[in-house]
Tab-separated table of C-alpha atoms in Angstrom:
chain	number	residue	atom	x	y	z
A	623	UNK	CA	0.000	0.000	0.000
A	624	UNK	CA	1.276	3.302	-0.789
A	625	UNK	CA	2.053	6.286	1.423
A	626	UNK	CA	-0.383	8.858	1.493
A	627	UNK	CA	1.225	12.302	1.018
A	628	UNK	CA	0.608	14.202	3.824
A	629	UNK	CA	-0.888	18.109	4.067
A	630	UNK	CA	-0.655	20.092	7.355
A	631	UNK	CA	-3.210	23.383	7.910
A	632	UNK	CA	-0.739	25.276	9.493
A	633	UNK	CA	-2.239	29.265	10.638
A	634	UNK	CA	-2.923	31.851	13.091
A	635	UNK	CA	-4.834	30.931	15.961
A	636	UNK	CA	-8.146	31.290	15.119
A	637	UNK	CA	-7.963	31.381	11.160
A	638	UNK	CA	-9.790	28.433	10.731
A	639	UNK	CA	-7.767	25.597	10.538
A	640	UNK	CA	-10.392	23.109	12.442
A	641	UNK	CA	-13.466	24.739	10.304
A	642	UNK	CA	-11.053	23.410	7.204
A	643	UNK	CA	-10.041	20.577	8.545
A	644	UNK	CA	-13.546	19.377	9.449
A	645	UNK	CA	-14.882	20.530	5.937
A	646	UNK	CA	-12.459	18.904	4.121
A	647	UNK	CA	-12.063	16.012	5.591
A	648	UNK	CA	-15.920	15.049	6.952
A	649	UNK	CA	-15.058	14.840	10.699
A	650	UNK	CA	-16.271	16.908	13.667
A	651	UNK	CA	-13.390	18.464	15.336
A	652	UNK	CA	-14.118	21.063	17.736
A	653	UNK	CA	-13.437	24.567	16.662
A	654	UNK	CA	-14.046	28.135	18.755
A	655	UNK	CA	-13.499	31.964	18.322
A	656	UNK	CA	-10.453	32.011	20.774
A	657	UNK	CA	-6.792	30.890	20.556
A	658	UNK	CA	-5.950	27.582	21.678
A	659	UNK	CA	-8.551	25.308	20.552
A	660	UNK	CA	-6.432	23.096	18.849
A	661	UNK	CA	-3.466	21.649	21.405
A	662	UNK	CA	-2.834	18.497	19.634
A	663	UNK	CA	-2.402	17.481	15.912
A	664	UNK	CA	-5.516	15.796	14.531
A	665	UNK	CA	-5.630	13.580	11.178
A	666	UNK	CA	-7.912	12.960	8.695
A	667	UNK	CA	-8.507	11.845	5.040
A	668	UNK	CA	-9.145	14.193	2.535
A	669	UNK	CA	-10.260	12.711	-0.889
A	670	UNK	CA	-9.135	14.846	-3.888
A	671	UNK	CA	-10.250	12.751	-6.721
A	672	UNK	CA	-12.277	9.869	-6.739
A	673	UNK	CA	-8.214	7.343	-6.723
A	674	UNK	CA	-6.294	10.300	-5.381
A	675	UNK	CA	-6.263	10.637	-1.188
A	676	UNK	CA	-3.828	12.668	0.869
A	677	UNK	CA	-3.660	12.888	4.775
A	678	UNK	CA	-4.638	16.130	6.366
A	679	UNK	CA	-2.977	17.055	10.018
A	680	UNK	CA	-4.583	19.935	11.747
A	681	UNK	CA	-2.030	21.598	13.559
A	682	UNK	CA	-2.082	23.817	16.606
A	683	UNK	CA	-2.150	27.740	15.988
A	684	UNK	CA	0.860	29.512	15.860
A	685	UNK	CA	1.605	33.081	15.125
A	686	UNK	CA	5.213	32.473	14.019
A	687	UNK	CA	7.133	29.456	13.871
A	688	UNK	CA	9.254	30.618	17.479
A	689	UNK	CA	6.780	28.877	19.957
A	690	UNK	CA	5.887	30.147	23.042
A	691	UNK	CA	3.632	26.953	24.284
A	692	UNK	CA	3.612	23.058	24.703
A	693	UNK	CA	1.314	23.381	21.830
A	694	UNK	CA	3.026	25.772	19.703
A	695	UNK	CA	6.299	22.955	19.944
A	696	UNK	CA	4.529	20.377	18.799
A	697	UNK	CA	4.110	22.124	15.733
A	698	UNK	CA	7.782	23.203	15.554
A	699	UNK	CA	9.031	19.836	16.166
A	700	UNK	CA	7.337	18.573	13.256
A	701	UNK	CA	7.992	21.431	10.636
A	702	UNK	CA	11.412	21.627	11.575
A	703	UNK	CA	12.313	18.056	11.621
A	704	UNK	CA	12.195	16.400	8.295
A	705	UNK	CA	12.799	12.911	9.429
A	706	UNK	CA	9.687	13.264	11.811
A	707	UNK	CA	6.790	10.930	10.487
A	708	UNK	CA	4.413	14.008	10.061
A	709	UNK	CA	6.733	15.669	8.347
A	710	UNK	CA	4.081	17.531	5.685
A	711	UNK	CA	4.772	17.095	1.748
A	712	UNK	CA	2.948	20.505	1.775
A	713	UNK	CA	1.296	23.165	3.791
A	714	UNK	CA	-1.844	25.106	3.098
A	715	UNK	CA	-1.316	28.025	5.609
A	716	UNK	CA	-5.154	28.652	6.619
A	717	UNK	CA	-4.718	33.247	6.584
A	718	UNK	CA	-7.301	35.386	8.276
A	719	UNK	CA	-8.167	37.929	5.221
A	720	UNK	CA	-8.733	40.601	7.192
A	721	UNK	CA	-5.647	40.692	8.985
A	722	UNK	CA	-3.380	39.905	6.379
A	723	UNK	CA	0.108	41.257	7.119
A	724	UNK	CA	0.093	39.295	10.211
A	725	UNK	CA	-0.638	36.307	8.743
A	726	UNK	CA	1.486	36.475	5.791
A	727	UNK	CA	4.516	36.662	8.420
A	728	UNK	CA	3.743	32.895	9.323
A	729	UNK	CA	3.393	31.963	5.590
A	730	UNK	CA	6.822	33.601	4.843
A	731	UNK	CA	8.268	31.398	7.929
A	732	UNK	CA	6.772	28.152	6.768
A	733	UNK	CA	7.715	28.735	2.514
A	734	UNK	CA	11.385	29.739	4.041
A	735	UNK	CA	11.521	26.170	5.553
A	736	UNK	CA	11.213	24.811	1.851
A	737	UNK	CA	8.189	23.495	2.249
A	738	UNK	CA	5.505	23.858	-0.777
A	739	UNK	CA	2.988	25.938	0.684
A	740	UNK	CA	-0.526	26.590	-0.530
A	741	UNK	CA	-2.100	30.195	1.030
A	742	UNK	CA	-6.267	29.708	2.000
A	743	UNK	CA	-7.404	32.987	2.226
A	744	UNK	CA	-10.279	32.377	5.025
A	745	UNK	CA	-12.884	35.073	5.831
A	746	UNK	CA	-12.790	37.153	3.015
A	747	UNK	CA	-16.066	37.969	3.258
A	748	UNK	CA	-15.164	39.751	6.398
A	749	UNK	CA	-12.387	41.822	4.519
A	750	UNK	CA	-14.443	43.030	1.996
A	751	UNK	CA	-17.487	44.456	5.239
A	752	UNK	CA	-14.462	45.637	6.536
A	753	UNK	CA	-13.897	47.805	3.131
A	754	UNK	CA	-10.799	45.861	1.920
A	755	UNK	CA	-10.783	43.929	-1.449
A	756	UNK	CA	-7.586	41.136	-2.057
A	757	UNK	CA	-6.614	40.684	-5.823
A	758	UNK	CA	-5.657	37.410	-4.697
A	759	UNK	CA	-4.524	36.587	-8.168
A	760	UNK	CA	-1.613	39.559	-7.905
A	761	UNK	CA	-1.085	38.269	-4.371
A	762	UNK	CA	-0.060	35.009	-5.837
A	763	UNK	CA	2.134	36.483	-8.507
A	764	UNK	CA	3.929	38.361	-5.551
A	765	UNK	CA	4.569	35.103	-3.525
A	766	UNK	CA	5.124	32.927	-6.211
A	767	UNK	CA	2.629	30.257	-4.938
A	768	UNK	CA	-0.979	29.490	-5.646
A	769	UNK	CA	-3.658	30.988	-3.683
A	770	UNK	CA	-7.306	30.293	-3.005
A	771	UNK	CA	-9.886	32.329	-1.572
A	772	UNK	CA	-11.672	29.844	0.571
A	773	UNK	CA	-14.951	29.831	3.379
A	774	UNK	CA	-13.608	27.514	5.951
A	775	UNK	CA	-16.895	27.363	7.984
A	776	UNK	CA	-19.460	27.852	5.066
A	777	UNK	CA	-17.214	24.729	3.060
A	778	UNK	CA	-16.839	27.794	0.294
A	779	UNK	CA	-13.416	27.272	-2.141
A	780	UNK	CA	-12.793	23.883	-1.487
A	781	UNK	CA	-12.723	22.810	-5.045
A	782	UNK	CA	-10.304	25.801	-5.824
A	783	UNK	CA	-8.510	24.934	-2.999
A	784	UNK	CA	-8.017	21.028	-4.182
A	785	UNK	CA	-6.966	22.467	-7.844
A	786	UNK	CA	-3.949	24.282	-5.907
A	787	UNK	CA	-3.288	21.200	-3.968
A	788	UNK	CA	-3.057	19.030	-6.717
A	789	UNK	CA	-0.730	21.701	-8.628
A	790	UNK	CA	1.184	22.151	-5.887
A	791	UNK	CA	1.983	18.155	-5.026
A	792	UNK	CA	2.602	18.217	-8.633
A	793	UNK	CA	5.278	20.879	-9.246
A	794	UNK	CA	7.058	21.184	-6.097
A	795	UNK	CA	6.816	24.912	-5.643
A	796	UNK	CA	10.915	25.702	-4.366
A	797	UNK	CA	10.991	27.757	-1.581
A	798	UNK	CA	11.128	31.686	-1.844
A	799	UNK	CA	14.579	33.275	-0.838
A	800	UNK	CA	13.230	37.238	-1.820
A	801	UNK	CA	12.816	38.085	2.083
A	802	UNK	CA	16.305	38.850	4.101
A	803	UNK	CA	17.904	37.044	6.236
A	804	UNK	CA	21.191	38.815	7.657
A	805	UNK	CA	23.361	36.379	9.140
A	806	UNK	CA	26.994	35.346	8.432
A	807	UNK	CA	28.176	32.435	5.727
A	808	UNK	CA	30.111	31.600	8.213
A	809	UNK	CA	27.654	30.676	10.652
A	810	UNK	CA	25.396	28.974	8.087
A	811	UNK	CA	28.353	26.737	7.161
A	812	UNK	CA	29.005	25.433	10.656
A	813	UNK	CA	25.599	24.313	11.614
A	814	UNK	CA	26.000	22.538	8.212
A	815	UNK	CA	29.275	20.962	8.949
A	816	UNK	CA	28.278	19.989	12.700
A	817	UNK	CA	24.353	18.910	12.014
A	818	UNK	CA	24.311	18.171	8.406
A	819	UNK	CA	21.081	20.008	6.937
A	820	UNK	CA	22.138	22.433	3.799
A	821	UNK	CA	18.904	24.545	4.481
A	822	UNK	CA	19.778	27.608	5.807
A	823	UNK	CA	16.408	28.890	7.633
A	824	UNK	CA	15.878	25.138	9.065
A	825	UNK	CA	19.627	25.692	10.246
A	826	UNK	CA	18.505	28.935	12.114
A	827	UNK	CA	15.700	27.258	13.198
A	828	UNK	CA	17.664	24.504	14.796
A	829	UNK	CA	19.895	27.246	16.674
A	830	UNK	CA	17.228	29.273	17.903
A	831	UNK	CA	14.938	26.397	19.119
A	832	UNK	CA	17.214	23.558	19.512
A	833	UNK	CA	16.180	23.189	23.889
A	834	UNK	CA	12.440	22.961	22.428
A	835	UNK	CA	13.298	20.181	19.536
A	836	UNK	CA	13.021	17.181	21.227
A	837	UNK	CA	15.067	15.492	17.769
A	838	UNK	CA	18.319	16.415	19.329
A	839	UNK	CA	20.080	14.813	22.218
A	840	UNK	CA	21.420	17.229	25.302
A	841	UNK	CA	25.047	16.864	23.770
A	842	UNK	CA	23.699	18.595	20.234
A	843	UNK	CA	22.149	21.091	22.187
A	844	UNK	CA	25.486	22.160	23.772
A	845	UNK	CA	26.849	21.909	20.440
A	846	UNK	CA	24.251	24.739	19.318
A	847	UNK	CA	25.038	26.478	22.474
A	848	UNK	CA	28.780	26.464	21.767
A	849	UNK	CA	27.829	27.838	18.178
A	850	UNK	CA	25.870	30.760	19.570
A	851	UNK	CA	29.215	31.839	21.877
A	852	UNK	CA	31.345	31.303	18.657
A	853	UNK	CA	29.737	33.504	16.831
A	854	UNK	CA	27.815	35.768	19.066
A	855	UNK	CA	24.969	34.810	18.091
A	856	UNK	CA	22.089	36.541	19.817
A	857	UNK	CA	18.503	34.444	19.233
A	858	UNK	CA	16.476	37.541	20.554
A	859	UNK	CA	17.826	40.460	18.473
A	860	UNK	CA	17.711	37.846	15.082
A	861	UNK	CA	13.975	37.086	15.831
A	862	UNK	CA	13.396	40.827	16.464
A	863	UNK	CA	15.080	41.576	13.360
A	864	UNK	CA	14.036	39.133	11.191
A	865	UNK	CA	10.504	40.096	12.309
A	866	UNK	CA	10.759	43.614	11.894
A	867	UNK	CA	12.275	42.825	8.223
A	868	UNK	CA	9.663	40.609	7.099
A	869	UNK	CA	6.936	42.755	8.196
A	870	UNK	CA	8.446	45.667	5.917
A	871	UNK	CA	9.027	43.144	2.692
A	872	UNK	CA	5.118	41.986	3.265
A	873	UNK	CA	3.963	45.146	3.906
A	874	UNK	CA	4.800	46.722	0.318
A	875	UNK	CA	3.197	43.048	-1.238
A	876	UNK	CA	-0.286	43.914	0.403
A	877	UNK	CA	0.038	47.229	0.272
A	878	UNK	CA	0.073	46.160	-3.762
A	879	UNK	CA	-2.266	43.482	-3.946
A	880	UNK	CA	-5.273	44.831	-1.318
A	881	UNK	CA	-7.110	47.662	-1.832
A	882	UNK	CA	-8.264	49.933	0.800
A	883	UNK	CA	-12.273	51.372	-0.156
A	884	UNK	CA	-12.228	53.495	2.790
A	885	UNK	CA	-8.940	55.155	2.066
A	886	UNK	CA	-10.115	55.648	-1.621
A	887	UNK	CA	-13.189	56.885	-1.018
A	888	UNK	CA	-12.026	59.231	1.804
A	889	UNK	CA	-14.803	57.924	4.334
A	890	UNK	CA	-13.968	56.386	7.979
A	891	UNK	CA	-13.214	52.967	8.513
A	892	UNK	CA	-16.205	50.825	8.645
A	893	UNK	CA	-17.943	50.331	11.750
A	894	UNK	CA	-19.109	47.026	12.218
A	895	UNK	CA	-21.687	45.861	15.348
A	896	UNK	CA	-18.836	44.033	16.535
A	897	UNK	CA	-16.845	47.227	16.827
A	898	UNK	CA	-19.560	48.846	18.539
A	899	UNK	CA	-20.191	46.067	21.167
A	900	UNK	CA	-16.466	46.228	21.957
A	901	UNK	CA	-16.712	49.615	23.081
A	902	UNK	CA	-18.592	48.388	26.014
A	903	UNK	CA	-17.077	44.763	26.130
A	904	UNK	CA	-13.293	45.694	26.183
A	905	UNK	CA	-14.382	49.198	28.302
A	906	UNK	CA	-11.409	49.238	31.470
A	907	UNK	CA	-14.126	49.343	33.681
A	908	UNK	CA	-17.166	48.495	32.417
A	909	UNK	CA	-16.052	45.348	30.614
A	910	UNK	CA	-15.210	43.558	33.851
A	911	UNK	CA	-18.641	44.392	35.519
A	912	UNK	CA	-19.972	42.927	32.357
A	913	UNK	CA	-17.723	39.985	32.666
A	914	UNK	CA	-18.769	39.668	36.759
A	915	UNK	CA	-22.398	39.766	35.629
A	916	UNK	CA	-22.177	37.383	33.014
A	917	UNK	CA	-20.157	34.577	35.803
A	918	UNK	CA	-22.430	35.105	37.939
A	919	UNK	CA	-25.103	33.937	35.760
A	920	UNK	CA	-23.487	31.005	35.126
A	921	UNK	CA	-22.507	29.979	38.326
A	922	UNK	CA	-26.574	31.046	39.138
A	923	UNK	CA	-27.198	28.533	36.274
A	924	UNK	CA	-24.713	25.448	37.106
A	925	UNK	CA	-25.644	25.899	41.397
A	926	UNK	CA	-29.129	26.712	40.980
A	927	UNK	CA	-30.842	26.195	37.995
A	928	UNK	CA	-29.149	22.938	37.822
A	929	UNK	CA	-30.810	22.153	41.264
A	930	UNK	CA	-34.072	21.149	39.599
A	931	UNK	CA	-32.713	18.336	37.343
A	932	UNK	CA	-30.352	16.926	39.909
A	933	UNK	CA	-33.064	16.208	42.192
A	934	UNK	CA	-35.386	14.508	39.396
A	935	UNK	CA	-32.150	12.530	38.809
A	936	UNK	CA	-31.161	11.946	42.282
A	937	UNK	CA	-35.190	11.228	42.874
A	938	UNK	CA	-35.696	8.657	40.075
A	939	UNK	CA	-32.825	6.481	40.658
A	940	UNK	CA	-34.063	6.439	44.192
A	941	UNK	CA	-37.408	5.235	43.078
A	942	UNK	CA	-35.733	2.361	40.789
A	943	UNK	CA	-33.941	1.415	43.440
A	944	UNK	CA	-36.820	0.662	45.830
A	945	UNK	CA	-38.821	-0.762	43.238
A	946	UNK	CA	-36.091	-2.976	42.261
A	947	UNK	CA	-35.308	-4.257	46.120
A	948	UNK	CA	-38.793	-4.716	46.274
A	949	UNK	CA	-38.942	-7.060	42.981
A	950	UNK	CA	-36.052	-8.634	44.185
A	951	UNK	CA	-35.207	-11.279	46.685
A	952	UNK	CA	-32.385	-10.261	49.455
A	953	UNK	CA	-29.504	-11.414	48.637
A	954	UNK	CA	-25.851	-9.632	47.578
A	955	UNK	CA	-26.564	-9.927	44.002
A	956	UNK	CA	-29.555	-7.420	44.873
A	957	UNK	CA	-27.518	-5.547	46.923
A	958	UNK	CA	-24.725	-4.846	44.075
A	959	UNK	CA	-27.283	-4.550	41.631
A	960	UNK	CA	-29.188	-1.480	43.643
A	961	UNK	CA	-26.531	-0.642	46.066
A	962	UNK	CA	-23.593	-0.145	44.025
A	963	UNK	CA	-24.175	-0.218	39.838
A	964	UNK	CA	-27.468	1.790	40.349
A	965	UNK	CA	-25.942	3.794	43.313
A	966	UNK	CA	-22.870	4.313	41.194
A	967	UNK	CA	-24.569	5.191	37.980
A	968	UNK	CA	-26.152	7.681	39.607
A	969	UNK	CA	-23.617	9.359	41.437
A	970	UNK	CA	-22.119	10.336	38.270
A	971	UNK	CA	-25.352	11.343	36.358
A	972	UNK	CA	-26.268	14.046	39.160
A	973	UNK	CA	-23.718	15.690	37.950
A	974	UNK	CA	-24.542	15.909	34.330
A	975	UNK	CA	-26.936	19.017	34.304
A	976	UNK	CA	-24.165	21.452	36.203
A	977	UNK	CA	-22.113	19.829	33.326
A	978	UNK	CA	-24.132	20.639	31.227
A	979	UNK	CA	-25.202	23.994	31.851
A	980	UNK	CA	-21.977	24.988	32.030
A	981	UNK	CA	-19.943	23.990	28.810
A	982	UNK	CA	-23.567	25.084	27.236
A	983	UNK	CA	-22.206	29.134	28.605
A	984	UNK	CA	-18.760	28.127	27.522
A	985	UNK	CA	-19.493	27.399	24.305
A	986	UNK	CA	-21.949	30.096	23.913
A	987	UNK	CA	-19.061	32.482	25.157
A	988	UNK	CA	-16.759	30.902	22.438
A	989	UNK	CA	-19.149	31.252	19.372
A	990	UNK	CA	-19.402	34.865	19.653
A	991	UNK	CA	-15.752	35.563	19.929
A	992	UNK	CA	-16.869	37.111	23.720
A	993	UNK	CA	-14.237	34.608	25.407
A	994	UNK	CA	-10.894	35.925	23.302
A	995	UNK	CA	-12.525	39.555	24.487
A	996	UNK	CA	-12.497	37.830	27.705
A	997	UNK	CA	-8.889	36.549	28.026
A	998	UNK	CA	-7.727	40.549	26.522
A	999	UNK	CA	-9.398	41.986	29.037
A	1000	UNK	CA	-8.019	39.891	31.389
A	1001	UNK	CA	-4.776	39.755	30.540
A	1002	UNK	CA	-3.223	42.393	33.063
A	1003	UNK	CA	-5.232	41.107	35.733
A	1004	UNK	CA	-3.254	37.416	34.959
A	1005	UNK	CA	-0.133	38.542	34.464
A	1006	UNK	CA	-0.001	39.904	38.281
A	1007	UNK	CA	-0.166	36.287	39.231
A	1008	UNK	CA	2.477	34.835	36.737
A	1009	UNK	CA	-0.139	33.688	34.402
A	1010	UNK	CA	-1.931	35.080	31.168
A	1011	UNK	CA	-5.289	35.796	29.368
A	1012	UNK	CA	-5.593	32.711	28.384
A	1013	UNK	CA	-5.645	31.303	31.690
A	1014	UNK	CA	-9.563	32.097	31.752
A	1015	UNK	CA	-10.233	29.111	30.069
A	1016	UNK	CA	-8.983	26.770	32.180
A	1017	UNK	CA	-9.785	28.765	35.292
A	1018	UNK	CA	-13.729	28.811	33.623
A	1019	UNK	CA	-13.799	25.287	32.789
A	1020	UNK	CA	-12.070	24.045	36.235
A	1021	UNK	CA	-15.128	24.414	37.618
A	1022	UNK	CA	-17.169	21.480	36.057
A	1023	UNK	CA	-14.167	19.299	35.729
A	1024	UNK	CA	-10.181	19.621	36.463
A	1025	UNK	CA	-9.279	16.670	33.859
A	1026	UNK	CA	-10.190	19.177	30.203
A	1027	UNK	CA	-9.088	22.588	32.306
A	1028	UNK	CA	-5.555	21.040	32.975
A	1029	UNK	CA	-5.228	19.764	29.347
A	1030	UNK	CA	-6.281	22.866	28.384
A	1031	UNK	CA	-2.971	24.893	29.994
A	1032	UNK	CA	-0.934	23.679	27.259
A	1033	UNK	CA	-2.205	26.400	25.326
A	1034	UNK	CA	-0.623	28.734	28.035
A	1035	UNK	CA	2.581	30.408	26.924
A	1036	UNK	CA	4.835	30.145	30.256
């Protein structure tokens, strides 16, 4: 049986990479409208032609291939590791339309790799409310790669998409030296000599990120440490710097390929109801009282409300187990049977309407994008405790259950 080639959705947090995956593939991962949803690679099957498969990996969010996260890593240790078993054959970097620059900086990363990359442009629906229009055609003259304008949630694109799949798996596309990369020959040419990889951004890669690459043993690592003294070799300032240059090479490509209606037509940016409920959401003051009022509801809901259908629960297996002990001759068959399955089962089904009630907010919270206005918000608050927005989430969920609030701190950048 032959290999399957293998694709990874590679994006922002929050571009849509699950609402892809899931439409392309026909399964039901979970997707929100916060950061972190994904923490762990998922696979799937996605059927280009009728004889022609490849296998899909859904990959955590990252906003630049320099992780910050458990989750972030995992993605790192496969992009950066081409002996890893998911290494991809390509990449179709998932890219929020409306805030391109930003995502473009993650698609330069990945192509610089050498890896033949596909760009989705997702929501650009949402660019075009927002008064911006992307001649994605120029855009992928510019890169040099194929682009599609895709609806990740609505399954909009997806045959476009497949045609630039199939083109891409077919030519190779090289990867793109055009943005800079200032470091010395020199360098390059001993993290060659030492580690054996001729690809000079994989080679920074390595030195940057070799504690978080779990391919390399802790005498490598001192070998990239010993490389960094050689040379002076400062990972911070390169990152900075090869940020701040990559920004200015992708800024003049959108400033070419997207047009701006608002700036043409002299008029204000648009003002969307979103932008107008975030005056009072993401208010200093008022958006924690609304944040206090909306807990407290919840908690009202998952203590109170729940009350009623715990008791019909708590009530009814009560009832069954009278009527069955009355059915029933004594003995310690009985006794297990109404004592301790019955007993048991309905220990743990008391609990399933503050469950319930609760990951029915959640999920609420995370459908209207209020819960990444939640961890902004929060943010400051967090970081006076050593943690981060996006320790809501876990804090939130805690509550019905520590097992999926732990898990979910992976997503936390320490």
């Amino acid at each position: 049986m032959s290999k399957l080639p293998k694709i990874a959705l590679i994006g922002n947090p929050n571009a849509g990479k699950s609402s892809l995956f899931n439409s392309l593939t026909g399964l039901n991962q979970k997707t929100g409208n916060f950061p972190g949803v994904t923490m762990d690679k998922h696979t799937g099957i996605w059927e280009l032609e009728p004889n022609s498969k490849v296998e899909v990996l859904d990959l955590p969010g990252i906003y630049s291939i320099y992780p910050k996260s458990i989750d972030e890593e995992l993605v790192i240790n496969i992009l950066g590791n081409p002996a890893h078993p998911d290494y991809p054959d390509m990449a179709i970097v998932v890219a929020d339309a409306s805030n391109l620059k930003r995502n473009l900086l993650l698609f330069s990363q990945v192509r610089d790799l050498g890896i033949p990359t596909v760009l989705a442009l997702n929501m650009v629906d949402v660019a075009e409310s927002q008064g911006y229009v992307i001649n994605s055609i120029k855009l992928a003259r510019e890169l040099s790669i194929e682009v599609a304008e895709i609806n990740a949630k609505k399954g909009i694109g997806v045959n476009g998409l497949r045609l630039a799949v199939e083109k891409t798996l077919k030519n190779r596309y090289a990867s793109n030296d055009a943005l800079p990369m200032p470091v010395g020959e020199d360098l390059l040419a001993d993290i060659t000599a030492q580690f054996g990889d001729a690809d000079p951004y994989r080679s920074l890669l390595w030195l940057m990120e070799h504690d978080r690459m779990k391919m390399f043993s802790d005498e490598q690592r001192m070998g990239f440490d010993r490389l960094q003294e050689k040379h002076r070799f400062d990972a911070k300032s390169y990152k900075t710097s090869e940020t701040v240059k990559r920004y200015e090479a992708l800024s003049e490509i959108v400033e070419r390929c997207v047009i701006n209606l608002n700036r043409q037509w002299d008029a204000p940016p648009v003002k969307t109801m979103t932008d107008r409920l975030d005056k009072f959401f993401l208010h200093p003051v008022g958006g924690y009282l609304i944040f206090l009022g909306i807990l407290f509801l919840m908690f009202q809901a998952v203590f109170t409300w729940a009350a009623y259908p715990m008791d019909a629960i708590d009530g009814g297996v009560a009832q069954l187990n009278d009527y069955l002990k009355g059915i029933l001759p004594p003995s310690a068959l009985t006794g297990l049977l109404t004592d301790g399955l019955i007993a048991g089962i309905g220990g743990v089904l008391i609990f399933v309407p503050q469950i319930a009630f609760l990951f029915f907010f959640i999920s609420m919270l995370e459908e209207t994008g209020y819960m990444s206005r939640v961890m902004f918000i929060m943010d400051k608050l967090m970081r006076r405790f050593g943690l981060n927005g996006k320790s809501v989430v876990p804090l939130m969920s805690g509550v019905a259950c520590a097992v999926p609030a732990i898990m979910s701190t992976r997503s936390i950048g320490s």
